[in-house]
Amino acid sequence: MMAQRVTARSTTDLVLRVLREAHEPLTVEQILARVQKLAPVHSANPKNTMRKAISQMFLVQPTEDGRYSYLPYLLAGNTFRHPIERGAMSRRAFLLSPELVTALWPATFEINKRRDASPALLRLQGQEEAEAGRVYREVEGWAMQADDLFWDWLESLGPRTGDDLIFTVIDAEARQYAVSLERAEARREGEIAERDLQIANEAESLLKAAHDAVILSNLGVRLIGLGLYNNPVPPDPLDTILAHDARFVDAGLDMVALRDRWPGYQTLPVDVRQRVGGPPTSE
């Protein structure tokens, strides 16, 4: 069978297919070579064609060494922290930080045809498996709802304000996660402070490179791609870290900027506010 001709619309699909099948990060040259085996790329600059396709996908992210990978593979082994808030227990829903939304549902901020809202399977402290779904609330943003098994398990532990849920990604592609409760008194504050500073410093570097404000979900996924959450000690939520660091400013519309480079009218520090954006627009 003859190879199909690559079109602008199909290029992104082919790049995504190549990276999913690779199961490892690839350079632009490697991506191009594998796409060419599937279909000829006829353009004045094939590498730029690949880069453009990559830039259009949330599910493809750059790694620390300049290669590119499929986001669910980058999430393997990553850990995320979610502070317990008693009000959420009564509502049976947790508002999520942008990086945790991405961890549990990696395609949340993709175009319509690539989104996957299938339940996240939560292994509760190595025992029973609960199901969680995402829901978007117009004012608050993205939240996690879960079945009775999850809430009954959590209530049985007697969670208190100051305790944290720790999410560990087992297999994002298969929607498998581990969840445990970390008591406030068990928090390793020194190590967490170091992790928070590491996140903030890398966020500053990314914002300097962007020369503009950046949507929090985009900042969070870049940090994931760079391996900042591949650590057994998860940092505090991204929006909380930025809220307590004077280098950053709320640029509005769920965006963050560097205080000393932001020309906008808003000068209030980043606050713990509406979580990142609503459902992305379709292609």
mmCIF file of C-alpha atoms in Angstrom, residues 1-281:
data_model
loop_
_atom_site.group_PDB
_atom_site.id
_atom_site.type_symbol
_atom_site.label_atom_id
_atom_site.label_comp_id
_atom_site.label_asym_id
_atom_site.label_seq_id
_atom_site.Cartn_x
_atom_site.Cartn_y
_atom_site.Cartn_z
ATOM 1 C CA MET A 1 0.000 0.000 0.000
ATOM 2 C CA MET A 2 1.350 3.419 -0.935
ATOM 3 C CA ALA A 3 2.185 5.849 1.865
ATOM 4 C CA GLN A 4 -0.265 8.709 2.237
ATOM 5 C CA ARG A 5 0.775 12.263 1.585
ATOM 6 C CA VAL A 6 1.199 14.362 4.709
ATOM 7 C CA THR A 7 -1.121 17.350 5.025
ATOM 8 C CA ALA A 8 -1.017 20.165 7.550
ATOM 9 C CA ARG A 9 -3.972 18.568 9.329
ATOM 10 C CA SER A 10 -2.446 15.097 9.490
ATOM 11 C CA THR A 11 1.098 16.072 10.506
ATOM 12 C CA THR A 12 0.238 16.495 14.185
ATOM 13 C CA ASP A 13 -1.527 13.127 14.226
ATOM 14 C CA LEU A 14 1.512 11.415 12.714
ATOM 15 C CA VAL A 15 3.915 13.072 15.161
ATOM 16 C CA LEU A 16 1.714 12.000 18.056
ATOM 17 C CA ARG A 17 1.557 8.446 16.709
ATOM 18 C CA VAL A 18 5.343 8.287 16.338
ATOM 19 C CA LEU A 19 5.944 9.443 19.912
ATOM 20 C CA ARG A 20 3.320 7.108 21.359
ATOM 21 C CA GLU A 21 4.900 4.162 19.572
ATOM 22 C CA ALA A 22 8.445 5.202 20.521
ATOM 23 C CA HIS A 23 7.941 4.963 24.304
ATOM 24 C CA GLU A 24 10.994 7.221 24.687
ATOM 25 C CA PRO A 25 11.906 10.850 23.956
ATOM 26 C CA LEU A 26 12.999 11.609 20.386
ATOM 27 C CA THR A 27 14.835 14.449 18.666
ATOM 28 C CA VAL A 28 13.152 16.436 15.902
ATOM 29 C CA GLU A 29 15.335 14.581 13.396
ATOM 30 C CA GLN A 30 14.238 11.206 14.755
ATOM 31 C CA ILE A 31 10.595 12.245 14.711
ATOM 32 C CA LEU A 32 10.906 13.415 11.102
ATOM 33 C CA ALA A 33 12.593 10.181 10.011
ATOM 34 C CA ARG A 34 9.838 8.071 11.552
ATOM 35 C CA VAL A 35 7.067 10.258 10.137
ATOM 36 C CA GLN A 36 8.680 9.974 6.698
ATOM 37 C CA LYS A 37 8.374 6.193 6.933
ATOM 38 C CA LEU A 38 4.632 6.592 7.410
ATOM 39 C CA ALA A 39 4.041 9.309 4.817
ATOM 40 C CA PRO A 40 6.237 11.648 2.732
ATOM 41 C CA VAL A 41 6.632 15.175 4.087
ATOM 42 C CA HIS A 42 6.666 17.666 1.220
ATOM 43 C CA SER A 43 7.584 21.081 2.565
ATOM 44 C CA ALA A 44 10.380 23.596 2.102
ATOM 45 C CA ASN A 45 11.627 22.881 5.628
ATOM 46 C CA PRO A 46 10.479 19.481 6.967
ATOM 47 C CA LYS A 47 12.116 20.044 10.377
ATOM 48 C CA ASN A 48 10.162 23.246 10.862
ATOM 49 C CA THR A 49 7.034 21.361 9.847
ATOM 50 C CA MET A 50 7.728 18.901 12.661
ATOM 51 C CA ARG A 51 8.422 21.699 15.151
ATOM 52 C CA LYS A 52 5.177 23.445 14.221
ATOM 53 C CA ALA A 53 3.228 20.227 14.710
ATOM 54 C CA ILE A 54 4.896 19.655 18.079
ATOM 55 C CA SER A 55 4.126 23.196 19.241
ATOM 56 C CA GLN A 56 0.423 22.661 18.560
ATOM 57 C CA MET A 57 0.073 19.725 20.955
ATOM 58 C CA PHE A 58 -0.285 19.778 24.728
ATOM 59 C CA LEU A 59 0.300 16.007 24.724
ATOM 60 C CA VAL A 60 3.834 16.435 23.372
ATOM 61 C CA GLN A 61 6.355 18.183 25.605
ATOM 62 C CA PRO A 62 10.085 18.996 25.479
ATOM 63 C CA THR A 63 12.381 17.203 27.895
ATOM 64 C CA GLU A 64 15.370 18.587 29.768
ATOM 65 C CA ASP A 65 17.785 17.454 27.037
ATOM 66 C CA GLY A 66 15.821 19.071 24.196
ATOM 67 C CA ARG A 67 14.061 15.962 22.939
ATOM 68 C CA TYR A 68 10.284 15.493 22.829
ATOM 69 C CA SER A 69 8.038 12.905 24.427
ATOM 70 C CA TYR A 70 4.433 11.832 24.788
ATOM 71 C CA LEU A 71 3.100 13.445 27.972
ATOM 72 C CA PRO A 72 1.632 10.313 29.633
ATOM 73 C CA TYR A 73 5.070 8.668 29.439
ATOM 74 C CA LEU A 74 6.705 11.721 31.018
ATOM 75 C CA LEU A 75 4.255 11.476 33.915
ATOM 76 C CA ALA A 76 5.310 7.964 34.964
ATOM 77 C CA GLY A 77 6.525 7.989 38.568
ATOM 78 C CA ASN A 78 5.688 11.665 39.102
ATOM 79 C CA THR A 79 4.246 12.720 42.461
ATOM 80 C CA PHE A 80 1.854 15.561 43.266
ATOM 81 C CA ARG A 81 0.612 17.097 46.500
ATOM 82 C CA HIS A 82 -2.972 18.147 47.212
ATOM 83 C CA PRO A 83 -3.750 19.885 50.542
ATOM 84 C CA ILE A 84 -6.854 18.665 52.376
ATOM 85 C CA GLU A 85 -9.563 21.253 52.925
ATOM 86 C CA ARG A 86 -12.495 20.175 55.074
ATOM 87 C CA GLY A 87 -15.028 22.058 52.972
ATOM 88 C CA ALA A 88 -14.097 19.870 50.037
ATOM 89 C CA MET A 89 -14.968 16.800 52.091
ATOM 90 C CA SER A 90 -18.544 17.986 52.591
ATOM 91 C CA ARG A 91 -18.838 18.909 48.903
ATOM 92 C CA ARG A 92 -17.237 15.614 47.902
ATOM 93 C CA ALA A 93 -15.156 17.415 45.306
ATOM 94 C CA PHE A 94 -11.583 18.727 45.247
ATOM 95 C CA LEU A 95 -10.559 21.791 43.274
ATOM 96 C CA LEU A 96 -7.334 20.856 41.521
ATOM 97 C CA SER A 97 -4.124 22.726 40.784
ATOM 98 C CA PRO A 98 -3.250 22.867 37.058
ATOM 99 C CA GLU A 99 -0.422 20.354 37.244
ATOM 100 C CA LEU A 100 -2.614 17.815 39.064
ATOM 101 C CA VAL A 101 -5.393 18.206 36.478
ATOM 102 C CA THR A 102 -2.765 17.442 33.836
ATOM 103 C CA ALA A 103 -1.433 14.453 35.774
ATOM 104 C CA LEU A 104 -4.845 12.845 36.232
ATOM 105 C CA TRP A 105 -6.242 13.769 32.808
ATOM 106 C CA PRO A 106 -3.294 14.567 30.506
ATOM 107 C CA ALA A 107 -5.449 15.534 27.516
ATOM 108 C CA THR A 108 -7.618 18.043 29.408
ATOM 109 C CA PHE A 109 -6.139 21.042 27.604
ATOM 110 C CA GLU A 110 -5.960 19.419 24.171
ATOM 111 C CA ILE A 111 -8.285 19.979 21.199
ATOM 112 C CA ASN A 112 -11.606 18.135 21.184
ATOM 113 C CA LYS A 113 -10.593 15.079 19.191
ATOM 114 C CA ARG A 114 -7.657 14.314 21.511
ATOM 115 C CA ARG A 115 -9.370 14.794 24.845
ATOM 116 C CA ASP A 116 -9.930 11.806 27.082
ATOM 117 C CA ALA A 117 -12.179 12.190 30.099
ATOM 118 C CA SER A 118 -12.090 8.520 31.100
ATOM 119 C CA PRO A 119 -12.003 7.930 34.871
ATOM 120 C CA ALA A 120 -8.751 7.998 36.789
ATOM 121 C CA LEU A 121 -8.271 4.758 38.725
ATOM 122 C CA LEU A 122 -7.016 5.532 42.224
ATOM 123 C CA ARG A 123 -5.291 2.804 44.237
ATOM 124 C CA LEU A 124 -6.012 3.798 47.845
ATOM 125 C CA GLN A 125 -2.856 3.257 49.886
ATOM 126 C CA GLY A 126 -2.136 0.069 47.967
ATOM 127 C CA GLN A 127 -5.532 -1.462 48.681
ATOM 128 C CA GLU A 128 -8.892 -0.838 47.007
ATOM 129 C CA GLU A 129 -9.261 0.961 43.679
ATOM 130 C CA ALA A 130 -11.635 3.910 43.363
ATOM 131 C CA GLU A 131 -12.704 5.852 40.290
ATOM 132 C CA ALA A 132 -12.407 9.620 39.916
ATOM 133 C CA GLY A 133 -13.779 11.935 37.254
ATOM 134 C CA ARG A 134 -13.106 15.537 36.368
ATOM 135 C CA VAL A 135 -15.697 18.286 36.317
ATOM 136 C CA TYR A 136 -15.410 21.922 35.250
ATOM 137 C CA ARG A 137 -17.013 24.620 37.382
ATOM 138 C CA GLU A 138 -17.480 28.028 35.826
ATOM 139 C CA VAL A 139 -16.094 30.030 38.745
ATOM 140 C CA GLU A 140 -13.730 27.667 40.547
ATOM 141 C CA GLY A 141 -12.268 25.754 37.594
ATOM 142 C CA TRP A 142 -11.390 22.063 37.309
ATOM 143 C CA ALA A 143 -12.368 19.749 40.150
ATOM 144 C CA MET A 144 -12.123 16.044 40.916
ATOM 145 C CA GLN A 145 -15.153 14.008 41.902
ATOM 146 C CA ALA A 146 -14.885 10.390 42.989
ATOM 147 C CA ASP A 147 -17.025 7.403 43.860
ATOM 148 C CA ASP A 148 -18.196 6.533 47.370
ATOM 149 C CA LEU A 149 -15.296 4.133 47.853
ATOM 150 C CA PHE A 150 -12.815 7.030 47.699
ATOM 151 C CA TRP A 151 -14.701 9.294 50.088
ATOM 152 C CA ASP A 152 -15.451 6.482 52.547
ATOM 153 C CA TRP A 153 -11.739 5.581 52.572
ATOM 154 C CA LEU A 154 -10.696 9.179 53.126
ATOM 155 C CA GLU A 155 -13.273 9.789 55.855
ATOM 156 C CA SER A 156 -12.130 6.626 57.639
ATOM 157 C CA LEU A 157 -8.674 8.172 58.007
ATOM 158 C CA GLY A 158 -10.050 11.246 59.772
ATOM 159 C CA PRO A 159 -8.284 13.840 57.593
ATOM 160 C CA ARG A 160 -7.588 17.254 59.079
ATOM 161 C CA THR A 161 -6.761 20.615 57.569
ATOM 162 C CA GLY A 162 -3.012 20.578 56.978
ATOM 163 C CA ASP A 163 -2.946 16.957 55.842
ATOM 164 C CA ASP A 164 -2.082 16.283 52.199
ATOM 165 C CA LEU A 165 -3.120 13.738 49.621
ATOM 166 C CA ILE A 166 -0.137 12.411 47.674
ATOM 167 C CA PHE A 167 -0.850 11.289 44.106
ATOM 168 C CA THR A 168 1.700 9.055 42.383
ATOM 169 C CA VAL A 169 1.380 8.333 38.671
ATOM 170 C CA ILE A 170 1.665 4.618 37.970
ATOM 171 C CA ASP A 171 0.588 4.617 34.312
ATOM 172 C CA ALA A 172 -1.124 7.736 32.967
ATOM 173 C CA GLU A 173 -1.932 6.046 29.660
ATOM 174 C CA ALA A 174 -3.763 3.259 31.508
ATOM 175 C CA ARG A 175 -5.256 5.860 33.930
ATOM 176 C CA GLN A 176 -3.635 4.232 36.987
ATOM 177 C CA TYR A 177 -2.591 6.209 40.080
ATOM 178 C CA ALA A 178 -1.715 5.587 43.717
ATOM 179 C CA VAL A 179 -3.086 7.832 46.463
ATOM 180 C CA SER A 180 -2.007 8.097 50.086
ATOM 181 C CA LEU A 181 -2.646 10.475 52.969
ATOM 182 C CA GLU A 182 0.277 12.371 54.493
ATOM 183 C CA ARG A 183 -0.384 13.835 57.934
ATOM 184 C CA ALA A 184 0.574 17.437 58.616
ATOM 185 C CA GLU A 185 3.082 16.335 61.248
ATOM 186 C CA ALA A 186 4.752 14.020 58.720
ATOM 187 C CA ARG A 187 5.455 16.791 56.223
ATOM 188 C CA ARG A 188 9.182 17.079 55.608
ATOM 189 C CA GLU A 189 9.086 20.854 55.593
ATOM 190 C CA GLY A 190 12.752 21.374 54.764
ATOM 191 C CA GLU A 191 12.659 19.071 51.753
ATOM 192 C CA ILE A 192 9.325 20.468 50.584
ATOM 193 C CA ALA A 193 10.708 24.008 50.825
ATOM 194 C CA GLU A 194 13.641 22.951 48.649
ATOM 195 C CA ARG A 195 11.277 21.406 46.113
ATOM 196 C CA ASP A 196 9.113 24.540 46.093
ATOM 197 C CA LEU A 197 12.171 26.695 45.440
ATOM 198 C CA GLN A 198 13.257 24.387 42.636
ATOM 199 C CA ILE A 199 9.825 24.736 41.013
ATOM 200 C CA ALA A 200 9.832 28.528 41.423
ATOM 201 C CA ASN A 201 13.334 28.910 39.988
ATOM 202 C CA GLU A 202 12.493 26.825 36.921
ATOM 203 C CA ALA A 203 9.212 28.711 36.484
ATOM 204 C CA GLU A 204 11.189 31.956 36.501
ATOM 205 C CA SER A 205 13.509 30.613 33.786
ATOM 206 C CA LEU A 206 10.572 29.518 31.624
ATOM 207 C CA LEU A 207 8.854 32.887 31.984
ATOM 208 C CA LYS A 208 12.060 34.720 31.077
ATOM 209 C CA ALA A 209 12.339 32.599 27.936
ATOM 210 C CA ALA A 210 8.687 33.242 27.059
ATOM 211 C CA HIS A 211 9.062 37.053 27.281
ATOM 212 C CA ASP A 212 5.391 37.206 28.232
ATOM 213 C CA ALA A 213 2.763 35.953 30.633
ATOM 214 C CA VAL A 214 2.075 32.208 30.503
ATOM 215 C CA ILE A 215 -1.088 30.238 31.234
ATOM 216 C CA LEU A 216 -0.624 28.250 34.447
ATOM 217 C CA SER A 217 -1.567 24.959 32.805
ATOM 218 C CA ASN A 218 1.109 25.515 30.147
ATOM 219 C CA LEU A 219 3.675 26.381 32.794
ATOM 220 C CA GLY A 220 2.753 23.304 34.811
ATOM 221 C CA VAL A 221 3.087 20.912 31.890
ATOM 222 C CA ARG A 222 6.469 22.366 30.941
ATOM 223 C CA LEU A 223 7.668 21.694 34.478
ATOM 224 C CA ILE A 224 6.409 18.115 34.178
ATOM 225 C CA GLY A 225 8.279 17.700 30.891
ATOM 226 C CA LEU A 226 11.477 18.925 32.517
ATOM 227 C CA GLY A 227 11.191 16.270 35.219
ATOM 228 C CA LEU A 228 10.409 18.592 38.133
ATOM 229 C CA TYR A 229 7.735 16.261 39.522
ATOM 230 C CA ASN A 230 9.716 13.054 39.095
ATOM 231 C CA ASN A 231 10.708 13.066 42.754
ATOM 232 C CA PRO A 232 9.420 11.092 45.770
ATOM 233 C CA VAL A 233 8.889 14.356 47.680
ATOM 234 C CA PRO A 234 6.205 16.332 45.832
ATOM 235 C CA PRO A 235 6.239 20.126 46.103
ATOM 236 C CA ASP A 236 3.285 22.228 47.162
ATOM 237 C CA PRO A 237 0.720 23.045 44.435
ATOM 238 C CA LEU A 238 2.110 25.292 41.705
ATOM 239 C CA ASP A 239 -0.336 28.138 42.279
ATOM 240 C CA THR A 240 0.478 28.121 46.008
ATOM 241 C CA ILE A 241 4.218 28.267 45.317
ATOM 242 C CA LEU A 242 3.834 31.226 42.971
ATOM 243 C CA ALA A 243 1.473 32.982 45.382
ATOM 244 C CA HIS A 244 4.173 33.049 48.054
ATOM 245 C CA ASP A 245 7.035 34.148 45.816
ATOM 246 C CA ALA A 246 7.412 37.880 45.160
ATOM 247 C CA ARG A 247 9.002 37.242 41.759
ATOM 248 C CA PHE A 248 5.623 36.411 40.224
ATOM 249 C CA VAL A 249 2.509 38.417 39.483
ATOM 250 C CA ASP A 250 -1.056 37.526 38.540
ATOM 251 C CA ALA A 251 -1.470 38.561 34.896
ATOM 252 C CA GLY A 252 -5.183 37.755 34.850
ATOM 253 C CA LEU A 253 -7.074 35.093 32.895
ATOM 254 C CA ASP A 254 -5.246 32.311 34.768
ATOM 255 C CA MET A 255 -1.890 33.594 33.588
ATOM 256 C CA VAL A 256 1.274 34.341 35.519
ATOM 257 C CA ALA A 257 4.138 36.693 34.688
ATOM 258 C CA LEU A 258 7.371 37.945 36.201
ATOM 259 C CA ARG A 259 6.702 40.982 38.349
ATOM 260 C CA ASP A 260 9.703 42.969 37.065
ATOM 261 C CA ARG A 261 8.811 42.321 33.410
ATOM 262 C CA TRP A 262 5.037 42.589 33.387
ATOM 263 C CA PRO A 263 3.802 45.892 31.889
ATOM 264 C CA GLY A 264 0.144 45.207 32.609
ATOM 265 C CA TYR A 265 -2.044 47.206 34.937
ATOM 266 C CA GLN A 266 -2.452 44.408 37.472
ATOM 267 C CA THR A 267 0.241 44.296 40.139
ATOM 268 C CA LEU A 268 -1.316 42.069 42.797
ATOM 269 C CA PRO A 269 0.660 38.936 43.696
ATOM 270 C CA VAL A 270 -0.585 35.659 42.326
ATOM 271 C CA ASP A 271 -3.410 34.477 44.561
ATOM 272 C CA VAL A 272 -4.911 31.060 45.131
ATOM 273 C CA ARG A 273 -7.718 31.743 42.726
ATOM 274 C CA GLN A 274 -9.800 30.118 40.038
ATOM 275 C CA ARG A 275 -7.888 27.146 38.737
ATOM 276 C CA VAL A 276 -6.581 27.092 35.214
ATOM 277 C CA GLY A 277 -9.034 27.905 32.464
ATOM 278 C CA GLY A 278 -12.012 26.094 31.129
ATOM 279 C CA PRO A 279 -12.276 23.484 28.467
ATOM 280 C CA PRO A 280 -9.947 24.432 25.583
ATOM 281 C CA THR A 281 -11.384 25.482 22.264
#
